[in-house]
Amino acid sequence: MDKTRYLTTKSLQILKFVGFLAVYLIVESVFEIASDYIKNPLSARHLLGLSLVLIAGGLSLIGWRYGKQLEANNPRKIGRKKPTAKRISQLIWLFILMTLVQMAWQWLIAKHILTMPSNQQAVNAAQMKNPVLNIFFAGFLAPIFEELIFRGIFMNYFFNNDNRLNNILAVLVSGAIFGFAHELSFDWTWIMYSLLGCCLSFAYMHFRDIRYSIALHMMNNLIP
């Protein structure tokens, strides 16, 4: 592949990746607006219906694109890996690691060393308005969207070679991008989000099956 073709391909992949992020943000925004109208049942029902249609369409589009990526080029042999006692125990250890990171984070916030992230404040406020709907979105739907985008599509677009250096870079860069998606400032909050993102990226890279990183993400969002 010559230089011009390579740059064109990567530019298109960046645009597609940003487009998938935009789809997710639109879906999330409409869902949040529906939650804001919870005291107006008619408007809430219409908006919730619209958001469910967008969720189904968004997941179908992103899932289809991810599947097509794997069909076209899958050097890591990403696919369905049967759950075993070893894999489940490894997943639990990763969850414990993520929990320890968040415990340290909460301790720093409690000691007023760090402030509560604006993203977490928004999540808490949304859960206060409508706990059931927002826990459903944050606990189940958001992990599927985010793992498909930040792990599956991102790594397959930009870090698709299966070698040690490339895989390490994939974990670190994917974690950093995940951090920026939750905290735009380059600070300790971004580092904490990035560490969580790296744990999820490692799970995807280690298990070679996106269902494991989705499960880990769901556990991280739901159990605490």
Short mmCIF file of C-alpha atoms in Angstrom, two decimals:
data_model
loop_
_atom_site.label_atom_id
_atom_site.label_comp_id
_atom_site.label_asym_id
_atom_site.label_seq_id
_atom_site.Cartn_x
_atom_site.Cartn_y
_atom_site.Cartn_z
CA MET A 1 0.00 0.00 0.00
CA ASP A 2 1.49 3.34 -1.04
CA LYS A 3 1.64 6.33 1.29
CA THR A 4 -1.27 8.22 -0.28
CA ARG A 5 -3.57 5.20 -0.14
CA TYR A 6 -2.54 4.48 3.45
CA LEU A 7 -3.28 8.05 4.57
CA THR A 8 -6.62 8.00 2.76
CA THR A 9 -7.57 4.71 4.42
CA LYS A 10 -6.61 5.93 7.90
CA SER A 11 -8.42 9.25 7.39
CA LEU A 12 -11.61 7.39 6.44
CA GLN A 13 -11.22 5.10 9.45
CA ILE A 14 -10.86 8.11 11.77
CA LEU A 15 -14.02 9.63 10.28
CA LYS A 16 -15.89 6.36 10.69
CA PHE A 17 -14.72 5.98 14.29
CA VAL A 18 -15.84 9.54 15.09
CA GLY A 19 -19.13 8.76 13.34
CA PHE A 20 -19.73 5.73 15.55
CA LEU A 21 -18.99 7.85 18.60
CA ALA A 22 -21.51 10.42 17.36
CA VAL A 23 -24.14 7.70 16.96
CA TYR A 24 -23.58 6.60 20.55
CA LEU A 25 -23.72 10.17 21.88
CA ILE A 26 -26.98 10.85 20.01
CA VAL A 27 -28.53 7.67 21.38
CA GLU A 28 -27.38 8.53 24.91
CA SER A 29 -28.63 12.13 24.64
CA VAL A 30 -32.13 11.14 23.46
CA PHE A 31 -32.34 8.57 26.26
CA GLU A 32 -31.35 11.21 28.84
CA ILE A 33 -33.94 13.65 27.46
CA ALA A 34 -36.60 10.94 27.79
CA SER A 35 -35.60 10.55 31.45
CA ASP A 36 -35.97 14.31 31.97
CA TYR A 37 -39.63 14.08 30.87
CA ILE A 38 -40.50 11.29 33.30
CA LYS A 39 -43.14 13.48 34.99
CA ASN A 40 -44.86 13.96 31.62
CA PRO A 41 -45.90 10.40 30.75
CA LEU A 42 -47.00 11.11 27.18
CA SER A 43 -43.83 12.94 26.17
CA ALA A 44 -41.66 10.46 28.07
CA ARG A 45 -43.33 7.53 26.29
CA HIS A 46 -42.76 9.06 22.85
CA LEU A 47 -39.16 10.00 23.59
CA LEU A 48 -38.43 6.65 25.17
CA GLY A 49 -39.87 4.90 22.13
CA LEU A 50 -37.66 7.03 19.88
CA SER A 51 -34.60 6.30 22.01
CA LEU A 52 -35.26 2.54 21.91
CA VAL A 53 -35.49 2.68 18.11
CA LEU A 54 -32.20 4.63 18.01
CA ILE A 55 -30.57 2.18 20.44
CA ALA A 56 -31.59 -0.79 18.30
CA GLY A 57 -30.43 0.95 15.12
CA GLY A 58 -27.16 2.15 16.67
CA LEU A 59 -26.25 -1.25 18.09
CA SER A 60 -27.16 -2.96 14.83
CA LEU A 61 -24.98 -0.58 12.81
CA ILE A 62 -21.96 -0.74 15.12
CA GLY A 63 -22.27 -4.49 15.67
CA TRP A 64 -22.55 -5.05 11.91
CA ARG A 65 -19.45 -2.92 11.24
CA TYR A 66 -17.48 -4.79 13.91
CA GLY A 67 -18.49 -8.14 12.43
CA LYS A 68 -17.49 -7.01 8.94
CA GLN A 69 -14.09 -5.93 10.28
CA LEU A 70 -13.46 -9.38 11.70
CA GLU A 71 -14.60 -11.06 8.49
CA ALA A 72 -12.21 -8.93 6.43
CA ASN A 73 -9.12 -9.19 8.65
CA ASN A 74 -8.82 -11.00 11.97
CA PRO A 75 -5.15 -11.77 12.73
CA ARG A 76 -5.83 -12.09 16.48
CA LYS A 77 -8.48 -14.78 15.86
CA ILE A 78 -11.09 -12.76 17.76
CA GLY A 79 -14.21 -14.85 18.24
CA ARG A 80 -16.32 -16.80 20.67
CA LYS A 81 -14.19 -18.39 23.38
CA LYS A 82 -15.90 -20.91 25.63
CA PRO A 83 -16.13 -19.75 29.26
CA THR A 84 -13.94 -21.92 31.48
CA ALA A 85 -13.16 -21.82 35.18
CA LYS A 86 -9.76 -20.31 34.36
CA ARG A 87 -11.20 -17.57 32.17
CA ILE A 88 -13.93 -16.73 34.68
CA SER A 89 -11.41 -16.51 37.54
CA GLN A 90 -9.19 -14.24 35.43
CA LEU A 91 -12.20 -12.04 34.70
CA ILE A 92 -12.96 -11.80 38.42
CA TRP A 93 -9.36 -10.80 39.18
CA LEU A 94 -9.61 -8.04 36.57
CA PHE A 95 -12.84 -6.87 38.17
CA ILE A 96 -11.13 -6.80 41.58
CA LEU A 97 -8.32 -4.71 40.07
CA MET A 98 -10.84 -2.24 38.61
CA THR A 99 -12.64 -2.09 41.95
CA LEU A 100 -9.37 -1.31 43.75
CA VAL A 101 -8.69 1.53 41.31
CA GLN A 102 -12.15 2.97 42.00
CA MET A 103 -11.79 2.55 45.76
CA ALA A 104 -8.54 4.52 45.64
CA TRP A 105 -10.29 7.10 43.48
CA GLN A 106 -13.20 7.42 45.93
CA TRP A 107 -10.77 7.75 48.84
CA LEU A 108 -8.98 10.62 47.09
CA ILE A 109 -12.34 12.31 46.46
CA ALA A 110 -13.43 11.78 50.08
CA LYS A 111 -10.17 13.37 51.26
CA HIS A 112 -10.80 16.32 48.90
CA ILE A 113 -7.59 15.59 47.04
CA LEU A 114 -9.61 15.10 43.87
CA THR A 115 -13.04 16.42 42.94
CA MET A 116 -16.00 14.33 41.80
CA PRO A 117 -15.75 13.99 37.98
CA SER A 118 -18.38 15.93 36.05
CA ASN A 119 -19.22 12.74 34.14
CA GLN A 120 -19.97 10.91 37.39
CA GLN A 121 -21.99 13.85 38.68
CA ALA A 122 -24.12 13.68 35.53
CA VAL A 123 -24.57 9.91 35.96
CA ASN A 124 -25.60 10.35 39.62
CA ALA A 125 -28.07 13.12 38.72
CA ALA A 126 -29.61 11.00 35.96
CA GLN A 127 -30.01 8.04 38.32
CA MET A 128 -31.76 10.26 40.85
CA LYS A 129 -34.32 11.29 38.21
CA ASN A 130 -35.11 7.80 36.99
CA PRO A 131 -33.06 5.06 38.67
CA VAL A 132 -34.44 2.07 36.77
CA LEU A 133 -34.05 3.44 33.24
CA ASN A 134 -30.65 4.97 33.85
CA ILE A 135 -29.23 1.94 35.65
CA PHE A 136 -30.47 -0.13 32.70
CA PHE A 137 -28.68 2.15 30.23
CA ALA A 138 -25.47 2.62 32.25
CA GLY A 139 -25.32 -0.98 33.40
CA PHE A 140 -26.21 -2.85 30.22
CA LEU A 141 -26.42 -0.72 27.09
CA ALA A 142 -23.47 1.66 27.60
CA PRO A 143 -20.97 -1.21 28.13
CA ILE A 144 -22.05 -2.85 24.87
CA PHE A 145 -21.78 0.39 22.90
CA GLU A 146 -18.47 1.42 24.46
CA GLU A 147 -16.76 -1.95 24.13
CA LEU A 148 -17.76 -2.30 20.49
CA ILE A 149 -16.49 1.22 19.75
CA PHE A 150 -13.43 1.66 22.00
CA ARG A 151 -12.18 -1.91 21.97
CA GLY A 152 -13.51 -3.72 18.92
CA ILE A 153 -13.71 -1.08 16.20
CA PHE A 154 -10.89 1.15 17.47
CA MET A 155 -8.34 -1.64 17.87
CA ASN A 156 -9.27 -3.26 14.56
CA TYR A 157 -8.96 0.04 12.70
CA PHE A 158 -5.71 1.29 14.18
CA PHE A 159 -3.88 -1.61 15.92
CA ASN A 160 -4.74 -4.71 13.94
CA ASN A 161 -1.32 -6.40 13.80
CA ASP A 162 -0.90 -9.21 16.31
CA ASN A 163 2.51 -8.63 17.91
CA ARG A 164 3.60 -7.73 21.43
CA LEU A 165 4.42 -4.05 20.83
CA ASN A 166 1.28 -3.42 18.80
CA ASN A 167 -0.91 -5.13 21.39
CA ILE A 168 0.60 -3.12 24.25
CA LEU A 169 0.10 0.11 22.32
CA ALA A 170 -3.48 -0.92 21.54
CA VAL A 171 -4.25 -1.39 25.25
CA LEU A 172 -2.63 1.91 26.27
CA VAL A 173 -4.02 4.07 23.48
CA SER A 174 -7.50 2.58 23.69
CA GLY A 175 -7.45 3.20 27.45
CA ALA A 176 -6.31 6.80 26.93
CA ILE A 177 -9.03 7.48 24.33
CA PHE A 178 -11.59 5.95 26.69
CA GLY A 179 -10.30 8.30 29.40
CA PHE A 180 -10.69 11.36 27.17
CA ALA A 181 -14.22 10.25 26.27
CA HIS A 182 -15.12 10.57 29.96
CA GLU A 183 -12.82 13.44 31.01
CA LEU A 184 -11.46 15.96 28.52
CA SER A 185 -8.93 17.50 30.91
CA PHE A 186 -5.49 15.93 31.19
CA ASP A 187 -5.56 15.42 34.97
CA TRP A 188 -5.84 12.74 37.67
CA THR A 189 -9.48 12.08 36.81
CA TRP A 190 -8.46 11.35 33.22
CA ILE A 191 -5.74 9.01 34.53
CA MET A 192 -8.27 7.10 36.62
CA TYR A 193 -10.67 6.69 33.70
CA SER A 194 -7.76 5.69 31.48
CA LEU A 195 -6.66 3.02 33.96
CA LEU A 196 -10.17 1.57 33.91
CA GLY A 197 -10.10 1.72 30.11
CA CYS A 198 -6.76 -0.10 30.06
CA CYS A 199 -8.21 -2.89 32.20
CA LEU A 200 -11.08 -3.28 29.72
CA SER A 201 -8.67 -3.13 26.78
CA PHE A 202 -6.47 -5.79 28.38
CA ALA A 203 -9.53 -8.01 28.86
CA TYR A 204 -10.39 -7.74 25.18
CA MET A 205 -6.81 -8.38 24.13
CA HIS A 206 -6.30 -11.24 26.58
CA PHE A 207 -9.53 -13.17 26.02
CA ARG A 208 -9.80 -12.38 22.28
CA ASP A 209 -13.58 -12.28 22.74
CA ILE A 210 -15.40 -8.98 23.18
CA ARG A 211 -18.07 -10.61 25.33
CA TYR A 212 -15.56 -10.80 28.19
CA SER A 213 -14.74 -7.08 28.14
CA ILE A 214 -18.47 -6.31 27.87
CA ALA A 215 -19.15 -8.54 30.88
CA LEU A 216 -16.33 -6.88 32.84
CA HIS A 217 -17.65 -3.42 31.92
CA MET A 218 -21.17 -4.40 33.04
CA MET A 219 -19.84 -5.76 36.33
CA ASN A 220 -17.89 -2.55 36.88
CA ASN A 221 -20.96 -0.36 36.21
CA LEU A 222 -23.58 -2.46 37.99
CA ILE A 223 -22.10 -4.10 41.07
CA PRO A 224 -20.72 -0.97 42.81
#
